[in-house]
PDB file of C-alpha atoms in Angstrom:
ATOM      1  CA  UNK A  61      -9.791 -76.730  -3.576  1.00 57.00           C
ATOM      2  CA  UNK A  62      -7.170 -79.330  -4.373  1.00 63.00           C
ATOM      3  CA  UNK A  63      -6.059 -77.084  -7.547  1.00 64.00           C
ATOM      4  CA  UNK A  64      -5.698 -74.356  -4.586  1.00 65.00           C
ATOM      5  CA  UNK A  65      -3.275 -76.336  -2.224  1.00 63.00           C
ATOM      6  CA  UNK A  66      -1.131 -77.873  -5.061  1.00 66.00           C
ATOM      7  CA  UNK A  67      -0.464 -73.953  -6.401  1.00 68.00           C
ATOM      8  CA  UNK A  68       0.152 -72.954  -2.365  1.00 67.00           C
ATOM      9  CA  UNK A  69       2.536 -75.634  -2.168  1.00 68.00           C
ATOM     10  CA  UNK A  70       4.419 -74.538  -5.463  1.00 71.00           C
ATOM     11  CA  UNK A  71       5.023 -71.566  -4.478  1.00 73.00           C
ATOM     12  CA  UNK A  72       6.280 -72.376  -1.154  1.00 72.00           C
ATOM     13  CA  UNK A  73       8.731 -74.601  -2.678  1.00 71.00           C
ATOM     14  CA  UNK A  74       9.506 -71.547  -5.347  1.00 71.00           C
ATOM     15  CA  UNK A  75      10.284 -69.728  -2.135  1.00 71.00           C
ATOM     16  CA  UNK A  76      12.445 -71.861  -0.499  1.00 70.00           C
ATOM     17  CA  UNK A  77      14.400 -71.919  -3.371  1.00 66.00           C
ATOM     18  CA  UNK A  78      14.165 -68.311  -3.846  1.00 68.00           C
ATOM     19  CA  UNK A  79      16.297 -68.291  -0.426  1.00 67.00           C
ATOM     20  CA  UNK A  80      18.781 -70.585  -0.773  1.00 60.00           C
ATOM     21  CA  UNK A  81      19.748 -68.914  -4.517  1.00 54.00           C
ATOM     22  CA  UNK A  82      19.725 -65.263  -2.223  1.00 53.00           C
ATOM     23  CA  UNK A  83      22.953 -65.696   0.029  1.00 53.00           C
ATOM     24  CA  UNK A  84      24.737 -66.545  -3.130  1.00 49.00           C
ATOM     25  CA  UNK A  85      23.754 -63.396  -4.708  1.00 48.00           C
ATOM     26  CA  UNK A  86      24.661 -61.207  -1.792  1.00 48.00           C
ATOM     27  CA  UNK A  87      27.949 -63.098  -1.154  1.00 48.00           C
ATOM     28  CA  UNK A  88      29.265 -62.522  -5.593  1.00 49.00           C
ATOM     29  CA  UNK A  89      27.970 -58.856  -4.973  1.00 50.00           C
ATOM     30  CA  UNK A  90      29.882 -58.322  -1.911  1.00 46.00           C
ATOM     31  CA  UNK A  91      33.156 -59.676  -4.160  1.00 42.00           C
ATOM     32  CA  UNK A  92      32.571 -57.621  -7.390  1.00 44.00           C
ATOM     33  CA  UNK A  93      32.087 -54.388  -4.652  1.00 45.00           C
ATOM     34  CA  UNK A  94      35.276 -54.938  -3.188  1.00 45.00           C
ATOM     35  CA  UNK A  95      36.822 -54.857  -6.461  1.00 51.00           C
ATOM     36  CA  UNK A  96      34.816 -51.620  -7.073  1.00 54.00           C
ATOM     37  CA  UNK A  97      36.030 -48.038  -5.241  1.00 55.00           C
ATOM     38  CA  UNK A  98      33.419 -46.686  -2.951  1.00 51.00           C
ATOM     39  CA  UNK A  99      34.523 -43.152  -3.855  1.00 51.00           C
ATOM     40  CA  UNK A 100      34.843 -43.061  -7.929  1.00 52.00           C
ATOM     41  CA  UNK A 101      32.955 -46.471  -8.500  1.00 55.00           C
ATOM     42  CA  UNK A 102      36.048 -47.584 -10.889  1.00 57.00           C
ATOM     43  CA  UNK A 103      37.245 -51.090 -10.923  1.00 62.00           C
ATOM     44  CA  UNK A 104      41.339 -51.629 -10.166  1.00 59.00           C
ATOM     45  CA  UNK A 105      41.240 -53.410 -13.792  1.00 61.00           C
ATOM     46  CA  UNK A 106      39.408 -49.958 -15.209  1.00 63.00           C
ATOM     47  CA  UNK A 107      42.788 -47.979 -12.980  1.00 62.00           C
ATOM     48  CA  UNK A 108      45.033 -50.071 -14.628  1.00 62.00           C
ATOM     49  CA  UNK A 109      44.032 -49.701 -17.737  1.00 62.00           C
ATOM     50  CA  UNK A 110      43.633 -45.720 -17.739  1.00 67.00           C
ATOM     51  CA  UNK A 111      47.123 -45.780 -16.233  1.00 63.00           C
ATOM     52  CA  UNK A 112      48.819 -47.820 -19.434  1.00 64.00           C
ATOM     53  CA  UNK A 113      46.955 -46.024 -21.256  1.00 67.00           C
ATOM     54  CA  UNK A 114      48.299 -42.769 -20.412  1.00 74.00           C
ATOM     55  CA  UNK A 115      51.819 -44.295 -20.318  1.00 76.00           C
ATOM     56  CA  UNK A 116      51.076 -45.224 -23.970  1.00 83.00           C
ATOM     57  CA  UNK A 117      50.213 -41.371 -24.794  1.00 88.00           C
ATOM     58  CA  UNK A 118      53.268 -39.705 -22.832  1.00 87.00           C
ATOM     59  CA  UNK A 119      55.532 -41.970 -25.115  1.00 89.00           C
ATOM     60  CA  UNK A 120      54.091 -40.170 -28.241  1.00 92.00           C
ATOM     61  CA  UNK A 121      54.116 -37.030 -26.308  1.00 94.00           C
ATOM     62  CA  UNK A 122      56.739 -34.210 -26.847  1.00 94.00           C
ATOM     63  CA  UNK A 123      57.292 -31.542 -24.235  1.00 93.00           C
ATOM     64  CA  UNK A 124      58.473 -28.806 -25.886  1.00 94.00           C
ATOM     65  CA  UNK A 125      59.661 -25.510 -23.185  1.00 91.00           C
ATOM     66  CA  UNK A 126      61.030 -21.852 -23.952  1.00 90.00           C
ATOM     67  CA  UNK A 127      58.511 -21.352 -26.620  1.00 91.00           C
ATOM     68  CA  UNK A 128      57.946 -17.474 -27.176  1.00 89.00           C
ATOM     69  CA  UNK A 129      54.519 -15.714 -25.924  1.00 86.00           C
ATOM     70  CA  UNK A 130      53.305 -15.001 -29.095  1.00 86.00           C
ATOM     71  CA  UNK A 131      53.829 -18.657 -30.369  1.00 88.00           C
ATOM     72  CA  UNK A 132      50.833 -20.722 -31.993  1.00 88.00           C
ATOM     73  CA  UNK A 133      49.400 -24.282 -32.567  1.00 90.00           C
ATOM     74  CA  UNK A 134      49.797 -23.355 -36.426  1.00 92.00           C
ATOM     75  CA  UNK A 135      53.845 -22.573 -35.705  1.00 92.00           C
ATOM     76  CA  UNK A 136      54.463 -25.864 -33.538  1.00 93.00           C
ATOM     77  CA  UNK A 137      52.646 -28.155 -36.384  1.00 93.00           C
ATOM     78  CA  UNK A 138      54.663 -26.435 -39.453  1.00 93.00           C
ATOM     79  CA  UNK A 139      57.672 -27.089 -37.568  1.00 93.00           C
ATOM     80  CA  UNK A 140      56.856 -31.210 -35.888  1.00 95.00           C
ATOM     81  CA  UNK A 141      54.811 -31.968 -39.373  1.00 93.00           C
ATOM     82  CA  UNK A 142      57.647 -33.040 -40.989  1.00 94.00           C
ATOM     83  CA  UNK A 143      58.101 -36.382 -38.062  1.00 95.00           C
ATOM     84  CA  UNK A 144      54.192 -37.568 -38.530  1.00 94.00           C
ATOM     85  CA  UNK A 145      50.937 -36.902 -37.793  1.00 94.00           C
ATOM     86  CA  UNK A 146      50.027 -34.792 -35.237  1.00 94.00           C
ATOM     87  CA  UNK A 147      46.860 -35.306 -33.193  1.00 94.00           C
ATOM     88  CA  UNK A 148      46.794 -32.362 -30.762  1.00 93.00           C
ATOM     89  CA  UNK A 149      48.743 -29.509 -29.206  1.00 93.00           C
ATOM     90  CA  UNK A 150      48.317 -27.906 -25.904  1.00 91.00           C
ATOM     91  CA  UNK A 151      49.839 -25.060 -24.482  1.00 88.00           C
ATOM     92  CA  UNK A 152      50.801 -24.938 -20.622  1.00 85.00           C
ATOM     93  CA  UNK A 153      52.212 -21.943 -18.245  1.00 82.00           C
ATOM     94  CA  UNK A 154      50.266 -19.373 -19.305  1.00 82.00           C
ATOM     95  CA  UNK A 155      50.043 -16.397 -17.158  1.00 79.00           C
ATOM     96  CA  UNK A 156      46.653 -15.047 -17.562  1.00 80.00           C
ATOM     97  CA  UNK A 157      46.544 -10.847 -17.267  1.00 76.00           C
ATOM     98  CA  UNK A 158      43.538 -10.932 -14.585  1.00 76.00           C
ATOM     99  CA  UNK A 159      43.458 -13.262 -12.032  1.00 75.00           C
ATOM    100  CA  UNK A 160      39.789 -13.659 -12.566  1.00 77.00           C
ATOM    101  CA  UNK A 161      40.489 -15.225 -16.242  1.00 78.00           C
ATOM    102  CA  UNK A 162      41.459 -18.736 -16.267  1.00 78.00           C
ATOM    103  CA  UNK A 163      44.377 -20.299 -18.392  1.00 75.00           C
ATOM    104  CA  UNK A 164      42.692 -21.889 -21.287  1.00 74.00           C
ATOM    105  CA  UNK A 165      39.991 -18.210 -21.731  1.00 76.00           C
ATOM    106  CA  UNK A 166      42.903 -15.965 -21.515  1.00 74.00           C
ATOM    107  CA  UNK A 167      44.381 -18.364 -24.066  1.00 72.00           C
ATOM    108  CA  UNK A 168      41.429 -18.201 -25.828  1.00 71.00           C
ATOM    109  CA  UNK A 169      41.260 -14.281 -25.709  1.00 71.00           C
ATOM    110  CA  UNK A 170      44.926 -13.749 -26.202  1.00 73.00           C
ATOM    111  CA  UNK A 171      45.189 -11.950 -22.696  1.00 75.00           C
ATOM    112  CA  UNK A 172      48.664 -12.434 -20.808  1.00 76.00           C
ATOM    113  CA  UNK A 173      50.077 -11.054 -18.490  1.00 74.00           C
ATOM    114  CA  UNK A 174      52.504  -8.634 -19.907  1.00 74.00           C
ATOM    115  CA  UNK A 175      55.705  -9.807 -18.138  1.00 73.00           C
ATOM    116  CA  UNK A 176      55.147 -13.143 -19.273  1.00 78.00           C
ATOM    117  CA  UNK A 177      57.740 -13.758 -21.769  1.00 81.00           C
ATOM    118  CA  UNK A 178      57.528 -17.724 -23.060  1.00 84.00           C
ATOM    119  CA  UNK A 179      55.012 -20.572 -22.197  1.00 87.00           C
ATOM    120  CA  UNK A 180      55.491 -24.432 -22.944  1.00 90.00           C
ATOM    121  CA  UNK A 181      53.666 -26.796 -24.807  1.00 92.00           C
ATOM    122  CA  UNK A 182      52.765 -30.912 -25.434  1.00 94.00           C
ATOM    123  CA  UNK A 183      52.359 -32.214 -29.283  1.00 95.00           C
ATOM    124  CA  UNK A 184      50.781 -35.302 -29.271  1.00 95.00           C
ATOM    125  CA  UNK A 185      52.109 -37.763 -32.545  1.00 95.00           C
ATOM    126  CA  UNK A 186      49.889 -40.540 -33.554  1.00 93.00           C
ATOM    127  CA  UNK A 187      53.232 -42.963 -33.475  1.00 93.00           C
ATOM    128  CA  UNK A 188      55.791 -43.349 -30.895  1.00 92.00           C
ATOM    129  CA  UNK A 189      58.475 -43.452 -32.946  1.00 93.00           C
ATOM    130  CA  UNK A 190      57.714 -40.073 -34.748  1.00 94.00           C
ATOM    131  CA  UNK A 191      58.115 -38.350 -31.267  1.00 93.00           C
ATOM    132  CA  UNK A 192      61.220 -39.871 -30.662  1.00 93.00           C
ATOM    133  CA  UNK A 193      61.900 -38.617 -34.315  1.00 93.00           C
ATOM    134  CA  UNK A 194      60.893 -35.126 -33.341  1.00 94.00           C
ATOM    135  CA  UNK A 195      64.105 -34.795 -30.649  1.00 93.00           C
ATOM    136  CA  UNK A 196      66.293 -33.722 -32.862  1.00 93.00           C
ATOM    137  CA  UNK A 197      64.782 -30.131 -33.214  1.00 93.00           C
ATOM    138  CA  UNK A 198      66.184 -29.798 -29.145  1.00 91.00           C
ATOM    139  CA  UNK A 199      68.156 -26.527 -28.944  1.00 89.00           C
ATOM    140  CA  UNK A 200      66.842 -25.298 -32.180  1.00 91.00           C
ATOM    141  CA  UNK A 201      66.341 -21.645 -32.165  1.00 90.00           C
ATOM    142  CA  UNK A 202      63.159 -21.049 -33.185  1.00 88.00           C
ATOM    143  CA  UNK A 203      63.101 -16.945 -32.410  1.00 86.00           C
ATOM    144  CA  UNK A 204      65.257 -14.381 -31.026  1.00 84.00           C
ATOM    145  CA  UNK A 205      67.031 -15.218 -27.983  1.00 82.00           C
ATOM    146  CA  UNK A 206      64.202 -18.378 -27.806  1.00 89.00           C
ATOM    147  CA  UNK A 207      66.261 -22.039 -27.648  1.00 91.00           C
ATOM    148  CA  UNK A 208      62.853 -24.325 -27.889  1.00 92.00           C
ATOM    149  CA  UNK A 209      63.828 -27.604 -25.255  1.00 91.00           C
ATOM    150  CA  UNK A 210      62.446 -30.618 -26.648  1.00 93.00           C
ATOM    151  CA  UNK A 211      61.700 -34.348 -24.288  1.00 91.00           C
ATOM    152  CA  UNK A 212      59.718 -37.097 -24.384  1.00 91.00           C
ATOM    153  CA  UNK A 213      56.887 -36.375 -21.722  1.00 87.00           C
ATOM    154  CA  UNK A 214      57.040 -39.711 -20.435  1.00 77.00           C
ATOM    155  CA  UNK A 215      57.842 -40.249 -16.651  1.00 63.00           C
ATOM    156  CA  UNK A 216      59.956 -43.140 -17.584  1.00 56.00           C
ATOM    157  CA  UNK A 217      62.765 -41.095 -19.655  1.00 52.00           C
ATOM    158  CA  UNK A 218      65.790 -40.972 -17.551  1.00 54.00           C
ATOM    159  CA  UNK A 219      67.830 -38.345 -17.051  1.00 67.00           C
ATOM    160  CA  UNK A 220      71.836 -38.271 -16.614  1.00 80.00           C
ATOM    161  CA  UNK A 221      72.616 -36.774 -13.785  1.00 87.00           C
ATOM    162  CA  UNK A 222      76.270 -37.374 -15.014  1.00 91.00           C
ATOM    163  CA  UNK A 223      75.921 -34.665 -17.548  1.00 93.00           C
ATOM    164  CA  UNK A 224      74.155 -32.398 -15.571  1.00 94.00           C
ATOM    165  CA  UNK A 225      74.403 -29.568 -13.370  1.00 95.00           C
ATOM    166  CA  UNK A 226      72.307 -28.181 -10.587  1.00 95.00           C
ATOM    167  CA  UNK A 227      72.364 -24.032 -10.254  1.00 95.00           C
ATOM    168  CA  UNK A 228      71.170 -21.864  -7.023  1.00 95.00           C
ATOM    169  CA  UNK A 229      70.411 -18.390  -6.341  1.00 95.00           C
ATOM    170  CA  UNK A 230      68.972 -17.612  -9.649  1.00 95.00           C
ATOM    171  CA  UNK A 231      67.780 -14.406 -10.467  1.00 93.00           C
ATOM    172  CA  UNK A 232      63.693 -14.523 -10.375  1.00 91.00           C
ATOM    173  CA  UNK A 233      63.222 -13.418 -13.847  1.00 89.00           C
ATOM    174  CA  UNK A 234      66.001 -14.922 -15.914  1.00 91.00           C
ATOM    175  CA  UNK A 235      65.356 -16.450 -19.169  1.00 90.00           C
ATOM    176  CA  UNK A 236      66.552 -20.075 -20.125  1.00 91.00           C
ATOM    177  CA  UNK A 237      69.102 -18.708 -22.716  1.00 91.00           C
ATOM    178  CA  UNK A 238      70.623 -16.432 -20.988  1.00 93.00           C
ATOM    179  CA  UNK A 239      71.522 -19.234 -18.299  1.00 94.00           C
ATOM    180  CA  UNK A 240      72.386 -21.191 -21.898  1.00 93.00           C
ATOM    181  CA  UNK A 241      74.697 -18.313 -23.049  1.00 94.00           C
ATOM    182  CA  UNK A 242      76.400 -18.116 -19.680  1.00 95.00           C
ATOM    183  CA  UNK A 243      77.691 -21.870 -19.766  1.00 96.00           C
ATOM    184  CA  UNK A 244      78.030 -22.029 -23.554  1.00 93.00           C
ATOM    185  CA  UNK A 245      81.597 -21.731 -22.841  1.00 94.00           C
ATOM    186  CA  UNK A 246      81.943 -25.118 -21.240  1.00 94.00           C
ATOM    187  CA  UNK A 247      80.614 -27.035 -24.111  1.00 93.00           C
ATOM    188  CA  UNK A 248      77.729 -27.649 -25.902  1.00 92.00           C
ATOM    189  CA  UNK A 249      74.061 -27.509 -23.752  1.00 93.00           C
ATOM    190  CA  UNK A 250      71.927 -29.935 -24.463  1.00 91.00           C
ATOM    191  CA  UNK A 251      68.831 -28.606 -22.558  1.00 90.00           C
ATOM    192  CA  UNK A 252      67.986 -25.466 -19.767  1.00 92.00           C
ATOM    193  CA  UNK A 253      65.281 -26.266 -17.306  1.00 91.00           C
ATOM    194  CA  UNK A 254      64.578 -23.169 -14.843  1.00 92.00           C
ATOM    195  CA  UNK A 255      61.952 -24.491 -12.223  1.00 91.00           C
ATOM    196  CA  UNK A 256      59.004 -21.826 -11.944  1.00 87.00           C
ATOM    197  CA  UNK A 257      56.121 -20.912 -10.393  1.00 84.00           C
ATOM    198  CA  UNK A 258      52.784 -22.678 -12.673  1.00 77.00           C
ATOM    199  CA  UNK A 259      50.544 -19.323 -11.613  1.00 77.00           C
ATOM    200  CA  UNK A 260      53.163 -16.434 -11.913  1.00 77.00           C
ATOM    201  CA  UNK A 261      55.839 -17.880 -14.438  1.00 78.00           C
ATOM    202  CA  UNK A 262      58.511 -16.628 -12.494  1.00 82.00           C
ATOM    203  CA  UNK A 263      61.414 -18.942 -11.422  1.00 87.00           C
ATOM    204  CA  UNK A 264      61.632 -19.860  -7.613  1.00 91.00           C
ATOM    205  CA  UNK A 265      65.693 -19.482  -7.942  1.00 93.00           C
ATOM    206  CA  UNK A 266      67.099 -22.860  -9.212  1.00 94.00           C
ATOM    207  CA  UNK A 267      67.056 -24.550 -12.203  1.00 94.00           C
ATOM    208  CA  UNK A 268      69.075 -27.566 -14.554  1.00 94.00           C
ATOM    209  CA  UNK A 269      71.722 -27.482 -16.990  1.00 94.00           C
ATOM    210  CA  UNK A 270      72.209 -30.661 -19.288  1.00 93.00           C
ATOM    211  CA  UNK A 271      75.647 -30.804 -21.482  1.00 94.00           C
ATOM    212  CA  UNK A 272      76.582 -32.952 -24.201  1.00 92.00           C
ATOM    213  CA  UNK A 273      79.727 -34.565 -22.253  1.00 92.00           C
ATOM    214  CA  UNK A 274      80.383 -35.061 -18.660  1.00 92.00           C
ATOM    215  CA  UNK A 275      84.148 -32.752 -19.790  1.00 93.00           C
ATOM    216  CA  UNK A 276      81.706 -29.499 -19.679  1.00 94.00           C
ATOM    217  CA  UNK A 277      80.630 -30.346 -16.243  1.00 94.00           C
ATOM    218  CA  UNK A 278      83.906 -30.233 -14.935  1.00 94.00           C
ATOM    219  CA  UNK A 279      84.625 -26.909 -16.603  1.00 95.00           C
ATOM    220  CA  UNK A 280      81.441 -25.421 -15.680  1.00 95.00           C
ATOM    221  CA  UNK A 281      81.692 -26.411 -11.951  1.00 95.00           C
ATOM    222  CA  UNK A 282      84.278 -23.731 -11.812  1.00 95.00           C
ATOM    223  CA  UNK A 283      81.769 -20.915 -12.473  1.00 95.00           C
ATOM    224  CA  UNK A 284      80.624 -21.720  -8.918  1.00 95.00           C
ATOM    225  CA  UNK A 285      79.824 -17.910  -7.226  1.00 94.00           C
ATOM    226  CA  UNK A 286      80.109 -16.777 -10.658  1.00 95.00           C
ATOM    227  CA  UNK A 287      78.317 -13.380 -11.389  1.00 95.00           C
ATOM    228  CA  UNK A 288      74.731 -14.051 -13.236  1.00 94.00           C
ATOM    229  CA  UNK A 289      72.587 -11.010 -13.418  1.00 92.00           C
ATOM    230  CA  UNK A 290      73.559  -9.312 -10.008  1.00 92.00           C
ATOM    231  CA  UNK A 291      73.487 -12.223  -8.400  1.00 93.00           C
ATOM    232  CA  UNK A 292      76.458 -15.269  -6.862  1.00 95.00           C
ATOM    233  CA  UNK A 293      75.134 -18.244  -8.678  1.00 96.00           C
ATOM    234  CA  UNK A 294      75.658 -21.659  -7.058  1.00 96.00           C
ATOM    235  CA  UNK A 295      76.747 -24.266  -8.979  1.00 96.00           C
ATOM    236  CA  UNK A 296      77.136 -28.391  -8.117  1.00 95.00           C
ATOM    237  CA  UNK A 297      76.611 -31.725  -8.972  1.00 92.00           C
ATOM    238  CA  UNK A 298      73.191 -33.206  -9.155  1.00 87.00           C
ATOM    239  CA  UNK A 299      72.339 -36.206  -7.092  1.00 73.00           C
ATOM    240  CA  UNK A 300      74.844 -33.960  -3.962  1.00 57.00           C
ATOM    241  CA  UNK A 301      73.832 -32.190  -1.503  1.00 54.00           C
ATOM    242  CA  UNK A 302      74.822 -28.640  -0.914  1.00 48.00           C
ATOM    243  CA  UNK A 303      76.934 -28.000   2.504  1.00 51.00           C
ATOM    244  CA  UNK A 304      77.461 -24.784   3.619  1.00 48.00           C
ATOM    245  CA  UNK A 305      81.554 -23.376   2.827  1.00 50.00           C
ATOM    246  CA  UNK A 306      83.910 -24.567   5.468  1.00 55.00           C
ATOM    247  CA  UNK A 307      84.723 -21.794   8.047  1.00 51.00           C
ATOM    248  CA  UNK A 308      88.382 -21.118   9.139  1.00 52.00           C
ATOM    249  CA  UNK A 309      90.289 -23.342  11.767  1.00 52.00           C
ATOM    250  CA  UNK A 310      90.260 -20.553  14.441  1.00 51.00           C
ATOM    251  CA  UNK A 311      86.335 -20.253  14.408  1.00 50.00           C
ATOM    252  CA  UNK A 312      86.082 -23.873  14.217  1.00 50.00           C
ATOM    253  CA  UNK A 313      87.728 -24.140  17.467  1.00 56.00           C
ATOM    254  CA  UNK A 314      85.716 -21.126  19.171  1.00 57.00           C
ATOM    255  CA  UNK A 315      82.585 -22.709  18.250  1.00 54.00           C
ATOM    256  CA  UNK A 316      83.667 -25.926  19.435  1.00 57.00           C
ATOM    257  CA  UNK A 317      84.381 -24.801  22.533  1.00 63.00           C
ATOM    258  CA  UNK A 318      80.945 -22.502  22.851  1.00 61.00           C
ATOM    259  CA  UNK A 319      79.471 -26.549  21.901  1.00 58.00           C
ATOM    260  CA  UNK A 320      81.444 -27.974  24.811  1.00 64.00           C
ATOM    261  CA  UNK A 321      80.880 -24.760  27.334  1.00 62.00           C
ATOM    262  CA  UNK A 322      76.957 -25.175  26.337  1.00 58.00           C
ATOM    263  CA  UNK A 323      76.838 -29.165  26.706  1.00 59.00           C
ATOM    264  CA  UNK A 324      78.878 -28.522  30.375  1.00 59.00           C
ATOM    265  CA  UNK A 325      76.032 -26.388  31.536  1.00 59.00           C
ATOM    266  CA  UNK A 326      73.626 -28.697  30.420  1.00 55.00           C
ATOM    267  CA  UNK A 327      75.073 -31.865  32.197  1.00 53.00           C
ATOM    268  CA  UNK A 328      74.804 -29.513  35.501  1.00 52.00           C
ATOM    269  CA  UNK A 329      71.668 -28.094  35.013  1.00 49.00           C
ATOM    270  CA  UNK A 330      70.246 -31.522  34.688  1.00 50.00           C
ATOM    271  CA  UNK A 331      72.333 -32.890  37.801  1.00 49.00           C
ATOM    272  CA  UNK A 332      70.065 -32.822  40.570  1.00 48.00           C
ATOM    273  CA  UNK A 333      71.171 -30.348  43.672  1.00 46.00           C
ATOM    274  CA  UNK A 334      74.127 -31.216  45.899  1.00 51.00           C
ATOM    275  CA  UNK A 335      73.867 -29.051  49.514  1.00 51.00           C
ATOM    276  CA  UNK A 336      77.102 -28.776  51.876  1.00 54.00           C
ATOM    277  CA  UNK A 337      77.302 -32.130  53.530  1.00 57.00           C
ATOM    278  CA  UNK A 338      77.107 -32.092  57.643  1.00 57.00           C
ATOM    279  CA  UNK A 339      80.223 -33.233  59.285  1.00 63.00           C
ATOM    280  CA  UNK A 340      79.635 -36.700  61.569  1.00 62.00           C
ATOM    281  CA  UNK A 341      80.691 -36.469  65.450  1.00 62.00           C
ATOM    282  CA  UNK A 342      82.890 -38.730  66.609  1.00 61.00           C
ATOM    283  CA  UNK A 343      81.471 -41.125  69.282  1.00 60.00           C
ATOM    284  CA  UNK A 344      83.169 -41.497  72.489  1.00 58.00           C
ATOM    285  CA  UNK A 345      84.215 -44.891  73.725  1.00 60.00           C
ATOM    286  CA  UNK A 346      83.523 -44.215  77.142  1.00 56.00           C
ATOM    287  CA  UNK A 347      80.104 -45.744  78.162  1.00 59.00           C
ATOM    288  CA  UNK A 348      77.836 -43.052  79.767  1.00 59.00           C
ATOM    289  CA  UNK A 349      76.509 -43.771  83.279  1.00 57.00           C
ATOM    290  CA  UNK A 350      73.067 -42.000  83.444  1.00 56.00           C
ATOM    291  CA  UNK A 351      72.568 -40.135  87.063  1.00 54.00           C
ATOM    292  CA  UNK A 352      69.815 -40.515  88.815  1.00 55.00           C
ATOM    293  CA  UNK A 353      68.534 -38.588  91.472  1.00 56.00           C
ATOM    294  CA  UNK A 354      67.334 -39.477  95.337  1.00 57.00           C
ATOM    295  CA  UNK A 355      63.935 -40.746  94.850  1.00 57.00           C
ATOM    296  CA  UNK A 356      61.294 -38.138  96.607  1.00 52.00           C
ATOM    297  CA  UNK A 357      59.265 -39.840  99.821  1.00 51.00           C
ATOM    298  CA  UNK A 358      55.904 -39.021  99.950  1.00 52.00           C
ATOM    299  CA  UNK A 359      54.819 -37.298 102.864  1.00 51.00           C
ATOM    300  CA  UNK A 360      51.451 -39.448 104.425  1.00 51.00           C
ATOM    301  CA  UNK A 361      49.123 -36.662 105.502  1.00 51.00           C
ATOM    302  CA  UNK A 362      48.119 -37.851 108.990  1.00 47.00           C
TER     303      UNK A 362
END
């Protein structure tokens, strides 16, 4: 029996103890979970090391743009090989021929879209420095009519807006070189981007020219409403915005005065309603004596 109460009272104690270690528990698990995402269940240190991570891979990464259709990983590593070692290739803005195939099976099965006429690609180098290495084959012509554009892929690379050149009202379905062979006459082009459409591969009408010296920008800001396949190309600046051309001094003035005609109305609709005020009499100086009448004597009735 005495065995029997000392055990009871050993694991009471165990219990008490049990409680006071249980708060602490709860209150280190409720710090590590606020450290945690609710949604993915990754840490911010996991985040932050995923996102150097990838910084570290688009720095080895080459983005390489006007390749032909027919182009293949075997092509792109006979012609990097010569920088380093190359750990992978992938293709991007492939236009499948049904929209029922995705990107990487129609890749797989060789069926595009028959309009589609160049896609792009990433070569991944196992050192940094043999991407930035690999730069030098920008503008190389590596087919008929195909000037391959080669850039670091990471977000970080600046661009010089100084040297560059912004173009609107592209045709839909022009090709890089031909916007290339169009300023080639203002110097040498460094790099064509046309901005396009990631399912169709056609261009959504404005694009990028980069020369070698700011001199060709100058020059090639006068092919502004230049012809360019059927079409009035506009050309600017990067970094400005377009404003519309300046209209003539006579229909400046007209619409000015339409502005000033249109604010006038406005002030009076919103001014509330005056009627036609009443005119005040005059009031007489004389003081008015009120009459009164004889007062009526009632009549007793005897």
């Amino acid at each position: 029996r005495e065995h029997a109460l000392e055990q009871a009272d050993e694991e009471e104690i165990q219990k008490q103890f049990q409680n006071k270690v249980k708060p602490k528990k709860s209150a280190s698990h409720a710090i590590s979970r606020s450290v945690v995402n609710s949604d993915t269940g990754i840490t911010v240190k996991q985040k932050k090391g995923e996102k150097v991570a990838n910084e570290t891979v688009d720095r080895r990464t080459v983005f390489v743009g006007n390749l032909p259709v027919n182009c293949t990983a075997q092509v792109l590593k006979s012609l990097f090989k010569e920088y380093g070692q190359i750990k992978s290739v992938r293709f991007r803005s492939l236009v499948p021929a049904e929209a029922t195939l995705s990107k990487k099976l129609a890749a797989i099965k060789n069926k595009l879209h028959p309009n589609a006429k160049f896609v792009n690609a990433y070569v991944v180098f196992k050192e940094e420095r043999d991407a930035i290495k690999a730069l030098k084959e920008n503008g190389r012509e590596i087919a008929s009519g195909f000037h391959i554009r080669v850039d670091i892929a990471s977000k970080s690379s600046s661009h010089d807006n100084k040297r560059s050149i912004f173009l609107g009202n592209l045709s839909y379905d022009i090709s890089d070189d031909a916007v290339r062979e169009h300023f080639s006459v203002c110097g040498d082009v460094v790099g064509v981007r046309i901005v396009r459409d990631r399912k169709t591969g056609l261009g959504k009408g404005f694009g990028y020219v980069l020369f070698e010296n700011t001199d060709a920008v100058h020059l090639a800001l006068k092919l502004n409403e230049s012809d360019l396949m059927g079409r009035k190309i506009r050309v600017k600046r990067c970094g400005k915005k377009w404003k519309a051309p300046q209209k003539s001094a006579h229909q400046s003035r007209s619409l000015k005065d339409r502005a000033d005609a249109t604010l006038k109305n406005r002030s009076c609709s919103n001014a509330s309603f005056v009627g036609e005020k009443a005119i005040p009499l005059k009031k007489s100086t004389k003081q008015r004596v009120l009459k009164t009448g004889p007062r009526s004597k009632a009549v007793k009735k005897t």
